[in-house]
Coordinates of C-alpha atoms in Angstrom, one line a residue:
Chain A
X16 CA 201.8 175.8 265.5
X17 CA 204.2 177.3 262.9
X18 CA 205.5 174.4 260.2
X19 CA 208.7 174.2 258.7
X20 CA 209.2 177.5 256.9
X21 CA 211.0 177.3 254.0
X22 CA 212.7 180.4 251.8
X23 CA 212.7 181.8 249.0
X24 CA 209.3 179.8 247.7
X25 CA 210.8 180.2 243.7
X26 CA 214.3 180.8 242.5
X27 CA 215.3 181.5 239.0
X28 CA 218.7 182.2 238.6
X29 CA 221.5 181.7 235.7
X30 CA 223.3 178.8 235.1
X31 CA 226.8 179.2 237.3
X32 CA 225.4 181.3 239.9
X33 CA 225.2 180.3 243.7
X34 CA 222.2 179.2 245.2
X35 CA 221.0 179.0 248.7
X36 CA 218.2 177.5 250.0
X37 CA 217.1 178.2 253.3
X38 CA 215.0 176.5 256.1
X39 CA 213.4 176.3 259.9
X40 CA 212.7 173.2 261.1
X41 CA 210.0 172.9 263.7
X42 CA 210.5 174.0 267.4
X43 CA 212.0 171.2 269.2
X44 CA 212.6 168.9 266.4
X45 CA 216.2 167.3 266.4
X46 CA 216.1 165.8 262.9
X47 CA 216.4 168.0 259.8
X48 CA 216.3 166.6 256.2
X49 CA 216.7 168.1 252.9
X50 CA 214.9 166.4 249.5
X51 CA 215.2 166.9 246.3
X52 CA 211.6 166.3 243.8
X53 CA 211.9 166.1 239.8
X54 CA 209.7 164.4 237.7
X55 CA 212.6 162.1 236.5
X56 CA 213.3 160.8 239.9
X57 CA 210.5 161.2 242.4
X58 CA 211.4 162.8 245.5
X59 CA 214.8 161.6 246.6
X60 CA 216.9 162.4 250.4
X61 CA 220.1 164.1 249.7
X62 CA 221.1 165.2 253.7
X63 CA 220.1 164.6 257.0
X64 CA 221.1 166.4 260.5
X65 CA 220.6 165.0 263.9
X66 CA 221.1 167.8 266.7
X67 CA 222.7 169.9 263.8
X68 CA 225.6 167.5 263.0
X69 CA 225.1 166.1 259.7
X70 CA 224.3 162.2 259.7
X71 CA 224.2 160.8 256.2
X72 CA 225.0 162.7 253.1
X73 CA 225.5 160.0 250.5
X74 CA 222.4 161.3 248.7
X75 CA 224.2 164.7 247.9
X76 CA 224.9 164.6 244.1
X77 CA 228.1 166.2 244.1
X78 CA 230.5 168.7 245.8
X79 CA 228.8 171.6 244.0
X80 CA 225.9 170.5 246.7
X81 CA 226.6 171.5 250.4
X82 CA 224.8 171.8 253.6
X83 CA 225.0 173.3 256.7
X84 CA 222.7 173.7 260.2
X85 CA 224.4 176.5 262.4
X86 CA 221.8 176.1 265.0
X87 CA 218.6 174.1 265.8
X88 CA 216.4 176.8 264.0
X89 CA 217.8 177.2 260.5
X90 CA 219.8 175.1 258.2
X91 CA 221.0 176.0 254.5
X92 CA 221.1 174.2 251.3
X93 CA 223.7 175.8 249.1
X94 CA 224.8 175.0 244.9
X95 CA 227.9 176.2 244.0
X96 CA 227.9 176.7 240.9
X97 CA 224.3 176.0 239.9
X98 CA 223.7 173.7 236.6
X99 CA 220.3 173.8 234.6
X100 CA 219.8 170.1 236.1
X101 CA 219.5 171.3 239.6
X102 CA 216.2 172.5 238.6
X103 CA 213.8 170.9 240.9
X104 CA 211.6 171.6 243.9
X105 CA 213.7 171.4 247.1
X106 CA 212.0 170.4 250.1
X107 CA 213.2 170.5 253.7
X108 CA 211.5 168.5 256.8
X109 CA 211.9 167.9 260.1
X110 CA 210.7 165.6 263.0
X111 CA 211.0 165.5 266.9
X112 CA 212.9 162.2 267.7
X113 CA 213.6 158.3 266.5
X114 CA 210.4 156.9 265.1
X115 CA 208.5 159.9 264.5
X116 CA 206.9 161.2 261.2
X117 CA 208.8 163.7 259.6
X118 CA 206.8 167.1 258.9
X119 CA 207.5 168.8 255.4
X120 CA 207.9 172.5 253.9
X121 CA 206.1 173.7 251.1
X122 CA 209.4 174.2 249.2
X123 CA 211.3 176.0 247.3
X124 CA 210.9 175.6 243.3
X125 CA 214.6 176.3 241.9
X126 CA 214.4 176.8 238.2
X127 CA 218.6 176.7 236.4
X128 CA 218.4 178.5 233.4
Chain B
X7 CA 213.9 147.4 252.0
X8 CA 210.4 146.2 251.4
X9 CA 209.4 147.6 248.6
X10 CA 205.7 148.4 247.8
X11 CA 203.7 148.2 245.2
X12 CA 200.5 150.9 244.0
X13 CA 198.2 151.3 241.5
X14 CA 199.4 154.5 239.8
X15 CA 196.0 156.2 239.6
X16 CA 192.3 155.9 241.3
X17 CA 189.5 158.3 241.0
X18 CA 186.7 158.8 243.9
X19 CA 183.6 160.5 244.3
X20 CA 183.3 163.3 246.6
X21 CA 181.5 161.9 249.8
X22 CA 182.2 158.6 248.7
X23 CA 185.0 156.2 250.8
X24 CA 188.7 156.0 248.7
X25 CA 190.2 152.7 249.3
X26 CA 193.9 152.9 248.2
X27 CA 195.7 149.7 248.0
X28 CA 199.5 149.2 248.8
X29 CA 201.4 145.6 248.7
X30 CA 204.0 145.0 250.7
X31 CA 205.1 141.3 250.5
X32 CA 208.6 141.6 251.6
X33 CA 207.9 143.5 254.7
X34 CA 209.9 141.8 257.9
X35 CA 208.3 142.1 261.1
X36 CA 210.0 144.8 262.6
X37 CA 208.6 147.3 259.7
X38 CA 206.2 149.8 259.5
X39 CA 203.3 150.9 257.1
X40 CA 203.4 154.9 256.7
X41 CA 201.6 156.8 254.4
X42 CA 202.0 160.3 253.4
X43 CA 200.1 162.5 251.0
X44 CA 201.2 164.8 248.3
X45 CA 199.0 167.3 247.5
X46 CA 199.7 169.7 244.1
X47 CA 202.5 172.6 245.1
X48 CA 202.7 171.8 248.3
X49 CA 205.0 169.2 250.3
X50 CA 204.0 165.9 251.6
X51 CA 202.4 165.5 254.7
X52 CA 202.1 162.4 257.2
X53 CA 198.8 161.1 257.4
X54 CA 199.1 157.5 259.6
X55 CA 201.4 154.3 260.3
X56 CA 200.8 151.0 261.3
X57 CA 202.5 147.7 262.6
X58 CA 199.8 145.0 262.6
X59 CA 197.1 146.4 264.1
X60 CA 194.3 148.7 262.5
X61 CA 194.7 152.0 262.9
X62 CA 192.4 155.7 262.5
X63 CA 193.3 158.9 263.6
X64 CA 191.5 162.1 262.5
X65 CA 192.4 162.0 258.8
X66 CA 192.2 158.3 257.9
X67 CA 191.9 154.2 258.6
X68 CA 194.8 151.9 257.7
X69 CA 193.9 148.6 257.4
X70 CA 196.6 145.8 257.6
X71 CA 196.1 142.2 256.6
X72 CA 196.5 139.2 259.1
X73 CA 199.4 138.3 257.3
X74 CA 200.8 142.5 256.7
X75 CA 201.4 141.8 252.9
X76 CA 199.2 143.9 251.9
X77 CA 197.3 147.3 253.5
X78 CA 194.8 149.6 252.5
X79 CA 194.5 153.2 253.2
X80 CA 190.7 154.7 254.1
X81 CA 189.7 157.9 253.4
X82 CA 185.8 157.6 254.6
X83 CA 184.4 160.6 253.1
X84 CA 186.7 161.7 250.7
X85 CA 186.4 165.6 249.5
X86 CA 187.7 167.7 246.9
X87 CA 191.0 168.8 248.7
X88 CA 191.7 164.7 249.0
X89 CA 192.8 165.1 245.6
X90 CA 197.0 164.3 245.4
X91 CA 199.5 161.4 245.3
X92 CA 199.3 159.2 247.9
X93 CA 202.5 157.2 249.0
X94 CA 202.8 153.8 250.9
X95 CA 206.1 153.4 252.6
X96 CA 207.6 150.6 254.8
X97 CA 210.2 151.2 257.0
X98 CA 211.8 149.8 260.1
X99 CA 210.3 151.6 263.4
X100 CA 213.5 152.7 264.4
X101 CA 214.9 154.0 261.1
X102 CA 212.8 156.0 259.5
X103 CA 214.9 158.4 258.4
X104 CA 215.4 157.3 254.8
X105 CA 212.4 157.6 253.6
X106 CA 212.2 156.3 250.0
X107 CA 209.0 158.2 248.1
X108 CA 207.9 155.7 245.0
X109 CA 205.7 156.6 242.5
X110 CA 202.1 156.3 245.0
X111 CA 198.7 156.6 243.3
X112 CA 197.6 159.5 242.2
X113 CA 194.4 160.2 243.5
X114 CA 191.4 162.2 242.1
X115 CA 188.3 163.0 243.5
X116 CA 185.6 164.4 241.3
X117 CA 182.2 166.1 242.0

């Protein structure tokens, strides 16, 4: 079974630049979540969806920070405009239903210069 | 939240069992044990969960005391690719969606 494909794998862009982050959850799964991993702060939750209607976004650093799920099969993380301390690896999940474990990306490493 | 407690590193030899302790002294009874894995590059991946009762599925044995306080996760023949950062997380059964990532234990497993 296919995993929770995330895209691009690296990004290295210039500060000020938009960024976009993309993912697809696994077939059938209703929850989507988007984390955020540096080495200062561990791996943190910044969004979740449930049936593509975001849930809780209080872990979204600011308003340069928005996300958006279209359709059960893709959702999109976008920075506008990107700040050297956005670099981090960006990791997007998913998971069936209530109570279930949630099933991680590889990532997407996002490097701010 | 309960909050858990882990030693920050272990080391294992391959073929040899990898007990990883987690305390969890706070938990309230409608809380789970999960643990997930972390392995270098890649991102973290679900490896059991527990209430009260033992538990072992293909990857692993999670052990829970009589009194849930405290767990331990079993690796029972742990292998090179069993090297990563193992994370204990409690969380109520019908809310898992927050789930808060501490530090874990790094784990290494040498030849």
């Amino acid at each position: 079974d296919a995993g929770v494909i995330q895209s691009p794998r690296h990004e290295v862009t210039e500060m000020g630049q938009e960024v976009t982050l993309r993912c697809k959850p696994i077939s059938g799964h209703d929850y989507l979540f988007w984390y955020r991993q540096t080495m200062m702060r561990g791996l943190e939750l910044l969004i979740y969806f449930n049936n593509n209607v975001p849930i809780d976004d209080s872990g979204m650093p600011e308003d340069r920070f928005s996300a958006k799920m279209p359709n059960a099969s893709f959702s999109t993380l976008k920075i506008q405009p990107s700040e050297p301390r956005d670099s981090a690896v960006y990791f997007c999940a998913s998971r069936r239903s209530a109570g279930q474990p949630q099933h991680f990306g590889d990532g997407t490493r996002l490097s701010i210069l | 939240d309960a909050k858990t407690t882990q030693p920050p590193s272990m080391d294992c030899a391959e073929g040899r069992a990898a007990n990883l302790p987690c305390n969890h002294s706070t938990i309230s009874g409608n809380e789970y044990v999960y643990w997930y894995r972390q392995i270098h590059s890649q991102g973290p991946q679900y490896i059991i969960h527990g209430l009260k009762n033992n538990e072992t599925n293909e990857m692993a044995s999670l052990i829970i005391t009589e009194d849930r306080k405290s767990s331990t996760l079993i690796l029972p023949h742990a292998t090179l690719r069993d090297t990563a950062v193992y994370y204990c997380i409690v969380r109520p059964r019908d809310n898992t969606d927050k789930l808060i990532f501490g530090t874990g234990t790094r784990l290494q497993v040498f030849p």
